[in-house]
PDB file of C-alpha atoms in Angstrom:
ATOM      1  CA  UNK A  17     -14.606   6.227   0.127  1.00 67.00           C
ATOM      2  CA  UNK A  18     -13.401   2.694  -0.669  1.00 69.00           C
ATOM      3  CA  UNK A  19     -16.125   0.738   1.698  1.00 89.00           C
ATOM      4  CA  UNK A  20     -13.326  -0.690   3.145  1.00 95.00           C
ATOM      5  CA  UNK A  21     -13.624  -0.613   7.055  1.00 96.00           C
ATOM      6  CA  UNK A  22     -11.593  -1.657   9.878  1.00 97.00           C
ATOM      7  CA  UNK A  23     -11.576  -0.915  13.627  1.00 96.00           C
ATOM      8  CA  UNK A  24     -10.449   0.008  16.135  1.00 97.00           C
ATOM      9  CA  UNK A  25      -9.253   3.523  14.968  1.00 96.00           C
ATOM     10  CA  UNK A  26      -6.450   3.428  17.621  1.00 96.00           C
ATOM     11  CA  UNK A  27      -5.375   1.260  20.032  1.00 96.00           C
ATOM     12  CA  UNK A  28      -2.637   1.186  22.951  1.00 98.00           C
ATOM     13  CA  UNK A  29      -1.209  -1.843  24.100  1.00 98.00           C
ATOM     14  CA  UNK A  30       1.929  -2.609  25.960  1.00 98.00           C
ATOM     15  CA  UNK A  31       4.560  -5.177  25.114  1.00 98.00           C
ATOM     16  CA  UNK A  32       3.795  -8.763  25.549  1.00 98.00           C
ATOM     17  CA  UNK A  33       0.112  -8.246  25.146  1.00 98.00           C
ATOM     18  CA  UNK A  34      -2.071  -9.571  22.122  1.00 98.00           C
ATOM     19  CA  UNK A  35      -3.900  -7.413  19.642  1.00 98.00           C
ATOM     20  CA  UNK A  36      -6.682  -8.138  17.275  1.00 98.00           C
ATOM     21  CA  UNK A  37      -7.355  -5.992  14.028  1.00 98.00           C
ATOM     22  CA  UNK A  38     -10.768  -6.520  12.441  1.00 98.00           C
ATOM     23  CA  UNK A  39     -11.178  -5.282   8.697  1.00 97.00           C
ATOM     24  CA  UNK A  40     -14.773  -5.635   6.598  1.00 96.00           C
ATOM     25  CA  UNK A  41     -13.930  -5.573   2.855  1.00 92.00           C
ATOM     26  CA  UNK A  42     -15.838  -3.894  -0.021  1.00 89.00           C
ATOM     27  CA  UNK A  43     -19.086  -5.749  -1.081  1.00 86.00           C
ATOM     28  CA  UNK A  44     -18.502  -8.374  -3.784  1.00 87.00           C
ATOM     29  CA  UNK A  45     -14.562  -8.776  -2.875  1.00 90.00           C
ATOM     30  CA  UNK A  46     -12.881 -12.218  -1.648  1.00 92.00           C
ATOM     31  CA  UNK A  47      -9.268 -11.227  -1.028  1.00 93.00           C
ATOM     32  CA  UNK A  48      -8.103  -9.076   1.739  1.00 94.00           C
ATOM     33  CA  UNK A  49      -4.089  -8.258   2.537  1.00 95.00           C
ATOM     34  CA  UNK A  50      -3.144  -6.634   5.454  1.00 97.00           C
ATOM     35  CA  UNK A  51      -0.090  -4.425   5.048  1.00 97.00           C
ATOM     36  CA  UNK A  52       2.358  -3.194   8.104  1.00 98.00           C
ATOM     37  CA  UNK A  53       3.108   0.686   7.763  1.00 97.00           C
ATOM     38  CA  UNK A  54       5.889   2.019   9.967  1.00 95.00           C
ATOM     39  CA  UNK A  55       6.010   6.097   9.997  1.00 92.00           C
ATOM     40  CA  UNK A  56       7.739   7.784   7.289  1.00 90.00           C
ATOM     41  CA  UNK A  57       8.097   3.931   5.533  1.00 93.00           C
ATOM     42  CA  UNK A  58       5.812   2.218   2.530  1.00 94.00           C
ATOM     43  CA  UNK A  59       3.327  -0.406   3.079  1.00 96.00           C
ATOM     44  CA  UNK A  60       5.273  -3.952   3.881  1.00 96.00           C
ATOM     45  CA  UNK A  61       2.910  -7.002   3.368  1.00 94.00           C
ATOM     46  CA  UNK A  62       2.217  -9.457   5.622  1.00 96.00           C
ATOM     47  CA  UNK A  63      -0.293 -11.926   4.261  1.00 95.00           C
ATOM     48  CA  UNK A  64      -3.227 -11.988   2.112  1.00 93.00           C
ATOM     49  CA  UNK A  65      -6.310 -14.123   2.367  1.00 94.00           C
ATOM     50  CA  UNK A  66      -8.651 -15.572  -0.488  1.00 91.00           C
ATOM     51  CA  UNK A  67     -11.712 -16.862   0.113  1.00 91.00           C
ATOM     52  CA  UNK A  68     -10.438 -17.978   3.809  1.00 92.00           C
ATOM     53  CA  UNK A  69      -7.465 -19.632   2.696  1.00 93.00           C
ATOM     54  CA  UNK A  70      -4.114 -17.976   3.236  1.00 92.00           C
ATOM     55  CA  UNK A  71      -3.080 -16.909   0.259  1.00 87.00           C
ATOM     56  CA  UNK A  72       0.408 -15.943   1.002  1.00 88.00           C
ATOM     57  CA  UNK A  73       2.791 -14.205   3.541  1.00 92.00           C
ATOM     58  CA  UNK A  74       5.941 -11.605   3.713  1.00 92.00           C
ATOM     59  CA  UNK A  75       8.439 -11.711   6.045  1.00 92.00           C
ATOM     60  CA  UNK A  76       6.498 -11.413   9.247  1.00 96.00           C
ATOM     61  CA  UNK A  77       6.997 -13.923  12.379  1.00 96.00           C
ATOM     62  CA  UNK A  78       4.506 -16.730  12.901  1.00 96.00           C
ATOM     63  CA  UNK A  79       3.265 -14.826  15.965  1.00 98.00           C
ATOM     64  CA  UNK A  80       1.229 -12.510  13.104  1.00 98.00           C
ATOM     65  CA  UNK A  81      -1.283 -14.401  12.279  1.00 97.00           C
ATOM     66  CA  UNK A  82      -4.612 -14.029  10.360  1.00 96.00           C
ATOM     67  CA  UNK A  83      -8.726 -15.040   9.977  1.00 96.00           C
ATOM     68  CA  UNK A  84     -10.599 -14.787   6.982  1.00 96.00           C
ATOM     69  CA  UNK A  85     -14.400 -15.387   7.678  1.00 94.00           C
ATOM     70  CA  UNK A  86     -17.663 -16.679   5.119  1.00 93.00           C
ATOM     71  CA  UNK A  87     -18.277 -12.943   4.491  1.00 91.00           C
ATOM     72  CA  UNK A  88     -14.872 -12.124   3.410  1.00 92.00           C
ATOM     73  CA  UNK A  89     -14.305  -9.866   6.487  1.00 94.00           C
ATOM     74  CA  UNK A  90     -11.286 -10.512   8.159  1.00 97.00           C
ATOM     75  CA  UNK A  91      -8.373 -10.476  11.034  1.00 98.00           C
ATOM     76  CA  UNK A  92      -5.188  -9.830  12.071  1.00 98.00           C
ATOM     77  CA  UNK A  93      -3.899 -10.970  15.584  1.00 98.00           C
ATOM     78  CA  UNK A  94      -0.217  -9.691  16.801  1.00 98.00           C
ATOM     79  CA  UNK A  95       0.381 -11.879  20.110  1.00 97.00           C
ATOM     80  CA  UNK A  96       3.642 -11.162  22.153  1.00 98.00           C
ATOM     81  CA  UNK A  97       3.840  -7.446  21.154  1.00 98.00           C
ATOM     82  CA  UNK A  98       6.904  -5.706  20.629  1.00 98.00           C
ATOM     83  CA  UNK A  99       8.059  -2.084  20.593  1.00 97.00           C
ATOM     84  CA  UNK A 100       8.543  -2.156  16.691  1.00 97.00           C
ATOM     85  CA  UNK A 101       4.902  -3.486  16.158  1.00 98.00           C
ATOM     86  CA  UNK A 102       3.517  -0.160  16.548  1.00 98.00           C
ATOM     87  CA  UNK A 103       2.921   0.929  12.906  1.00 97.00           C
ATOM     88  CA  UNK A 104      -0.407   1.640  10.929  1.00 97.00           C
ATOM     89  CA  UNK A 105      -2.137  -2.012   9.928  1.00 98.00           C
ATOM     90  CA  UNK A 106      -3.846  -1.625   6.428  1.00 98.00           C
ATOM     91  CA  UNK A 107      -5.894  -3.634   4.907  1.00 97.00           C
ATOM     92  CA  UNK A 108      -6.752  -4.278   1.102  1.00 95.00           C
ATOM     93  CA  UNK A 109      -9.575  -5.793  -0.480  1.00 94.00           C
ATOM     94  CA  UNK A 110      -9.524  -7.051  -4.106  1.00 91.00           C
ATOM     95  CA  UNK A 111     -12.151  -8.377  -6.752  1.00 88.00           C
ATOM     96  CA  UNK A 112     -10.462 -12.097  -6.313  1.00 77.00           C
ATOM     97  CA  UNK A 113      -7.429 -13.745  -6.334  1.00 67.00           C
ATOM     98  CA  UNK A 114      -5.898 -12.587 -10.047  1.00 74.00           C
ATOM     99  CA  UNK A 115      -2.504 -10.037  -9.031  1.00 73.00           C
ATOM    100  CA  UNK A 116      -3.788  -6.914 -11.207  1.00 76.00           C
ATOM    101  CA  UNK A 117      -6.722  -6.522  -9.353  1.00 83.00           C
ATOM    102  CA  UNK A 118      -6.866  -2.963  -7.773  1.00 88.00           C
ATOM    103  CA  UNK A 119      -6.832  -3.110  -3.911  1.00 91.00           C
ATOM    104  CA  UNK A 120      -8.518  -0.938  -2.250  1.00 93.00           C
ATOM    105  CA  UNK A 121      -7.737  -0.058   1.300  1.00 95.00           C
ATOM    106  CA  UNK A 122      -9.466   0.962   4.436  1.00 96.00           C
ATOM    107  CA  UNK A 123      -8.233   3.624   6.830  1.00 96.00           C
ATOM    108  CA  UNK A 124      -6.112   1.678   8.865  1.00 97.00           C
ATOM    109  CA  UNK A 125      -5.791   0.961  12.486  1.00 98.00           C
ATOM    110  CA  UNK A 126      -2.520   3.220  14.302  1.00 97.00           C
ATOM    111  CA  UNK A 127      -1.696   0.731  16.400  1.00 98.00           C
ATOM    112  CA  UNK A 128       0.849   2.174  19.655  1.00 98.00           C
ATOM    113  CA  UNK A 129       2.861  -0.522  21.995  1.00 98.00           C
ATOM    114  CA  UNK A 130       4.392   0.620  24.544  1.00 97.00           C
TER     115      UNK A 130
ATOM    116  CA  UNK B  11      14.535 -10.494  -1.960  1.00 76.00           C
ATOM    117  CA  UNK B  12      12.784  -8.523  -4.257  1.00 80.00           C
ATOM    118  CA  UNK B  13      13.304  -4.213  -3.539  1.00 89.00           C
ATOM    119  CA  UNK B  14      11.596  -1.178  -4.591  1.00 93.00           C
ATOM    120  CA  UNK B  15      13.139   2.033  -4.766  1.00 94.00           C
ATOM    121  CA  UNK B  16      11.958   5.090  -5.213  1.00 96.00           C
ATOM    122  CA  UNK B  17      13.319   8.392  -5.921  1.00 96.00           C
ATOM    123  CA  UNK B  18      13.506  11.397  -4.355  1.00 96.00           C
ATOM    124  CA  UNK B  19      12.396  10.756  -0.732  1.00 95.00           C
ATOM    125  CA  UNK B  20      11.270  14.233  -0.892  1.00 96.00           C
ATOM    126  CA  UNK B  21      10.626  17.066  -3.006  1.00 96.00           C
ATOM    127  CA  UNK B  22       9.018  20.816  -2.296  1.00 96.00           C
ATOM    128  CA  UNK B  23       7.848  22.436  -5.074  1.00 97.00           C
ATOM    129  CA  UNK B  24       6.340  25.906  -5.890  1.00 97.00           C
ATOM    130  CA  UNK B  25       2.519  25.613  -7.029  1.00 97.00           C
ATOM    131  CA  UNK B  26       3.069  25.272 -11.045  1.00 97.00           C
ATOM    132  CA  UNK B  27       5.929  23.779 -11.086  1.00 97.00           C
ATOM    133  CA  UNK B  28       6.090  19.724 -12.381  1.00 98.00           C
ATOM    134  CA  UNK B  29       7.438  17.152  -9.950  1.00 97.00           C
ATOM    135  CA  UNK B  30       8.750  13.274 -11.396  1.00 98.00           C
ATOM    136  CA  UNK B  31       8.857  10.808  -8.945  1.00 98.00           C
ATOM    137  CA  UNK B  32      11.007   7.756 -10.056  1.00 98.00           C
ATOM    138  CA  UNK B  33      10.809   3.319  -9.384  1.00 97.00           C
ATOM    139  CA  UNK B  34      13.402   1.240  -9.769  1.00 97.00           C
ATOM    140  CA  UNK B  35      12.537  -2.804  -9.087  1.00 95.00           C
ATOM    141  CA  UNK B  36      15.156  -5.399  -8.444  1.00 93.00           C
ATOM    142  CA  UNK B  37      13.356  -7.677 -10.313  1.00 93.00           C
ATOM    143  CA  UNK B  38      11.247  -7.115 -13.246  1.00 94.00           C
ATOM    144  CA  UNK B  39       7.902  -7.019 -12.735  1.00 95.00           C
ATOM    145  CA  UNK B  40       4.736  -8.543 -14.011  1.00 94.00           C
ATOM    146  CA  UNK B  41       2.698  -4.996 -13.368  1.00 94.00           C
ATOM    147  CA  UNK B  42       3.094  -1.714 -11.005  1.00 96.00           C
ATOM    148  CA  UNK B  43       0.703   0.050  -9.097  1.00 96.00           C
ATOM    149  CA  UNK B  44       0.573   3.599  -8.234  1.00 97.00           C
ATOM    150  CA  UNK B  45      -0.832   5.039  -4.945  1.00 97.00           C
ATOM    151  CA  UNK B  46      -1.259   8.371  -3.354  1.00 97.00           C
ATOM    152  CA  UNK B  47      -1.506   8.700   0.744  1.00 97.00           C
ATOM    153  CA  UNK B  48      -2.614  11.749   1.702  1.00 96.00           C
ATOM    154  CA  UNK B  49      -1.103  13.237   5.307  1.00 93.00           C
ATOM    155  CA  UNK B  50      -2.688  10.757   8.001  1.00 91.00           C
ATOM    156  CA  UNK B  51      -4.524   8.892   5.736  1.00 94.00           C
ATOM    157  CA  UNK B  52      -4.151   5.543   3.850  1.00 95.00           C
ATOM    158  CA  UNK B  53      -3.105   4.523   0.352  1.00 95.00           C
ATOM    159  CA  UNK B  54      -5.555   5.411  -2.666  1.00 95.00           C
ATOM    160  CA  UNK B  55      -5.323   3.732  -5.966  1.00 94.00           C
ATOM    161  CA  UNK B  56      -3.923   5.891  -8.796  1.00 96.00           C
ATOM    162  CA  UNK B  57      -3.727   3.877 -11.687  1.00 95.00           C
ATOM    163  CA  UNK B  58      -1.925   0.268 -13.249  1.00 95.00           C
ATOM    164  CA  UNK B  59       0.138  -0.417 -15.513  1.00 96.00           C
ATOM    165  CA  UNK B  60       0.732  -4.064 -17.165  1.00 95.00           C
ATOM    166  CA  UNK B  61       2.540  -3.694 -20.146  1.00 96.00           C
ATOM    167  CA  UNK B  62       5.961  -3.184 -21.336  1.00 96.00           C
ATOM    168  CA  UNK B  63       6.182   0.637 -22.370  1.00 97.00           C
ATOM    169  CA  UNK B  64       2.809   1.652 -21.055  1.00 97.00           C
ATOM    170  CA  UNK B  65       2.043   5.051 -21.023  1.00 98.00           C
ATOM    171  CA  UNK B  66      -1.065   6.590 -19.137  1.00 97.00           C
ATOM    172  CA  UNK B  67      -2.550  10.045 -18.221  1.00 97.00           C
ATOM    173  CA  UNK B  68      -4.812  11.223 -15.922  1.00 96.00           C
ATOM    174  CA  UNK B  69      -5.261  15.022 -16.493  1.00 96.00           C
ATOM    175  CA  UNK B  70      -1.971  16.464 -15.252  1.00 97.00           C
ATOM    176  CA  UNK B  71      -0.527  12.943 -13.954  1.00 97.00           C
ATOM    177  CA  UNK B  72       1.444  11.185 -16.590  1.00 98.00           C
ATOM    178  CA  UNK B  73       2.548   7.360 -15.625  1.00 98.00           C
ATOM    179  CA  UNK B  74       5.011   5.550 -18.001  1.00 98.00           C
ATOM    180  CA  UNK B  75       6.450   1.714 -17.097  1.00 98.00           C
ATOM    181  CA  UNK B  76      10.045   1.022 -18.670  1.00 97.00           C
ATOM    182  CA  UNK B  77      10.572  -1.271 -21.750  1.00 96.00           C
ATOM    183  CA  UNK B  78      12.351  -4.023 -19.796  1.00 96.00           C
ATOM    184  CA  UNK B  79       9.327  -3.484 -16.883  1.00 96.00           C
ATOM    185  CA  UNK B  80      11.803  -3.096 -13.816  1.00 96.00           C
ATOM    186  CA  UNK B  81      11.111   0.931 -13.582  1.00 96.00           C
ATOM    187  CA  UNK B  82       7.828   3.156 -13.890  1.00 98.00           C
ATOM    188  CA  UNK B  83       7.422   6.847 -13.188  1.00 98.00           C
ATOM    189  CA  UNK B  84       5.282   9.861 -12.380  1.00 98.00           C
ATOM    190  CA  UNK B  85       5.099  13.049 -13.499  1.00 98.00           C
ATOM    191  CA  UNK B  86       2.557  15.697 -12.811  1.00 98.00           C
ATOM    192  CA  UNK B  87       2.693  18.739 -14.565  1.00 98.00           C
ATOM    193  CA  UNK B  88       1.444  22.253 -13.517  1.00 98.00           C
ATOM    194  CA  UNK B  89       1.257  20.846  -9.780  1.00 97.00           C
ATOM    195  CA  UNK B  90      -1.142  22.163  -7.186  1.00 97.00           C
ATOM    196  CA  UNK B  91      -1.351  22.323  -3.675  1.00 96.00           C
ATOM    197  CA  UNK B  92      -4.291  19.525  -3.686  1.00 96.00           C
ATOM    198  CA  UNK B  93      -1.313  17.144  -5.101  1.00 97.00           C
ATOM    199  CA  UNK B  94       0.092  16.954  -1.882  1.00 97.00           C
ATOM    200  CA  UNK B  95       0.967  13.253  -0.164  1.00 97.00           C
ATOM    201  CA  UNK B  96       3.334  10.890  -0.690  1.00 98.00           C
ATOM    202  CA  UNK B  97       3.064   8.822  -3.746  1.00 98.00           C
ATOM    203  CA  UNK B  98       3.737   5.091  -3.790  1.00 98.00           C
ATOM    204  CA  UNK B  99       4.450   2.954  -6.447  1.00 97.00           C
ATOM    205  CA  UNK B 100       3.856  -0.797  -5.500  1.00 96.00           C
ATOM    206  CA  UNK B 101       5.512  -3.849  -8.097  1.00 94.00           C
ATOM    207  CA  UNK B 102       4.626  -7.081  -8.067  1.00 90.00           C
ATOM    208  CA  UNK B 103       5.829  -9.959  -9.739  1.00 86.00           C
ATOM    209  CA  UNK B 104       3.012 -12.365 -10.767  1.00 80.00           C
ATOM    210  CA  UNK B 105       2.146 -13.827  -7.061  1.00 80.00           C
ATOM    211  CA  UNK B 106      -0.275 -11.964  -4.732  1.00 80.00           C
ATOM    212  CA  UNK B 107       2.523  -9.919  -3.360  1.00 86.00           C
ATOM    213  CA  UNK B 108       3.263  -6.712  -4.050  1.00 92.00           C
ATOM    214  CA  UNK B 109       6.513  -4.695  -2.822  1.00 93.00           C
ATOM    215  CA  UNK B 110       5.999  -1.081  -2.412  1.00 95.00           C
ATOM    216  CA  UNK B 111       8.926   1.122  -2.431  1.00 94.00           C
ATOM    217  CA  UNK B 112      10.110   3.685  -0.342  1.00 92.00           C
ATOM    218  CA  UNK B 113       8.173   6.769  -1.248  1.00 96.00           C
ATOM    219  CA  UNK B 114       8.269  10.335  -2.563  1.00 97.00           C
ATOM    220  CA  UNK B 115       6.578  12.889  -0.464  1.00 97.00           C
ATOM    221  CA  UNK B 116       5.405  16.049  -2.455  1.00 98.00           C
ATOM    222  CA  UNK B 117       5.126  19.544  -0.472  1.00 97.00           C
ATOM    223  CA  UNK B 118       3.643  21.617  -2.995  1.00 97.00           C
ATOM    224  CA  UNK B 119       4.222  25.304  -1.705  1.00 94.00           C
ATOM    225  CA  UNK B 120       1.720  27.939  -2.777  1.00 89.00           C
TER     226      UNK B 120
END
């Protein structure tokens, strides 16, 4: 196990509603990224947080946005759901902020909008 | 924008046999990543590679990255039916971001 968490497991929301994703990263780790799996697809990025500062962002609307709190643990909010946001949300932790650090990711959250 | 291809999307194999999964970057790339997800599970690190011509091994796994750093491969030898999953390989080009490509799922038929 990676000692990467995140909850809820599953979730089911309909379209138009607002989501939150909560992810706790591995102990001594600053940077999360949260990734955007649609079935059969790879992992697309959406942003990545270091040390609660935005670190960067894919090509994802504004209406994904993200926390990062003093502990490192962190969120993802969806608001306005669509259809084509149900996917898998990942997240990654890292060491720090340096791009060859391994990330290690948690289970995920299957997310379902219907 | 920067792509990631992989290839094959998908490849069945008897147990013994090897399997090579191929990436191909748009852009070259600072380092690649290699991941293995599991059915219903989540991406697990496999190994990095940094430099131009890299070879590593893991036991049966085998991961080169291409002189000019813009393809990497795969290659497992003597497969088994625990290699099973779809592996990943994820580039990135010296921000935070990393692309992953499209994926090659293994079937690994006993």
């Amino acid at each position: 196990e990676t000692g990467v968490t995140q909850s809820p497991t599953h979730l089911i929301k309909t379209r138009g509603q607002q989501v939150t994703l909560r992810c706790s990263s591995q102990s001594g780790h600053n940077t999360v990224s949260w990734y955007q799996q649609a079935l059969g697809q790879g992992p697309q990025f959406i942003f990545q947080y270091y040390r609660e500062e935005e670190n960067g962002r894919g090509n994802f609307p504004p209406r994904f946005s993200g926390l990062q709190f003093p502990n490192y643990s962190s969120e993802l909010n969806v608001n306005a759901l669509e259809l084509d946001d149900s996917a898998l949300y990942l997240c990654a932790s890292s060491l720090g902020g340096d791009n060859t650090d391994t990330q290690y990711f948690g289970p995920g959250t299957r997310l379902t909008v219907l | 924008g920067q792509q990631v291809m992989q290839i094959p999307q998908y490849q069945h194999v008897q147990e013994g046999e090897d399997f090579t999964t191929y990436c191909n970057s748009s852009t070259t790339l600072s380092n690649i990543q290699w991941y293995k997800q599991r059915p219903g599970g989540h991406p697990v690190f496999l190994i990095q590679l940094v430099k131009s011509g890299e070879v590593k091994k893991q036991k049966r796994l085998t991961f080169q990255f291409g002189e000019a750093k813009k393809n990497s491969s795969l290659h497992i030898t003597a497969t088994q039916t625990t290699d099973v999953g779809t592996y990943f390989c994820a580039g990135n080009s010296g921000t935070y971001k990393y692309i992953f490509g499209t994926g090659t799922r293994l079937k690994v038929l006993a």
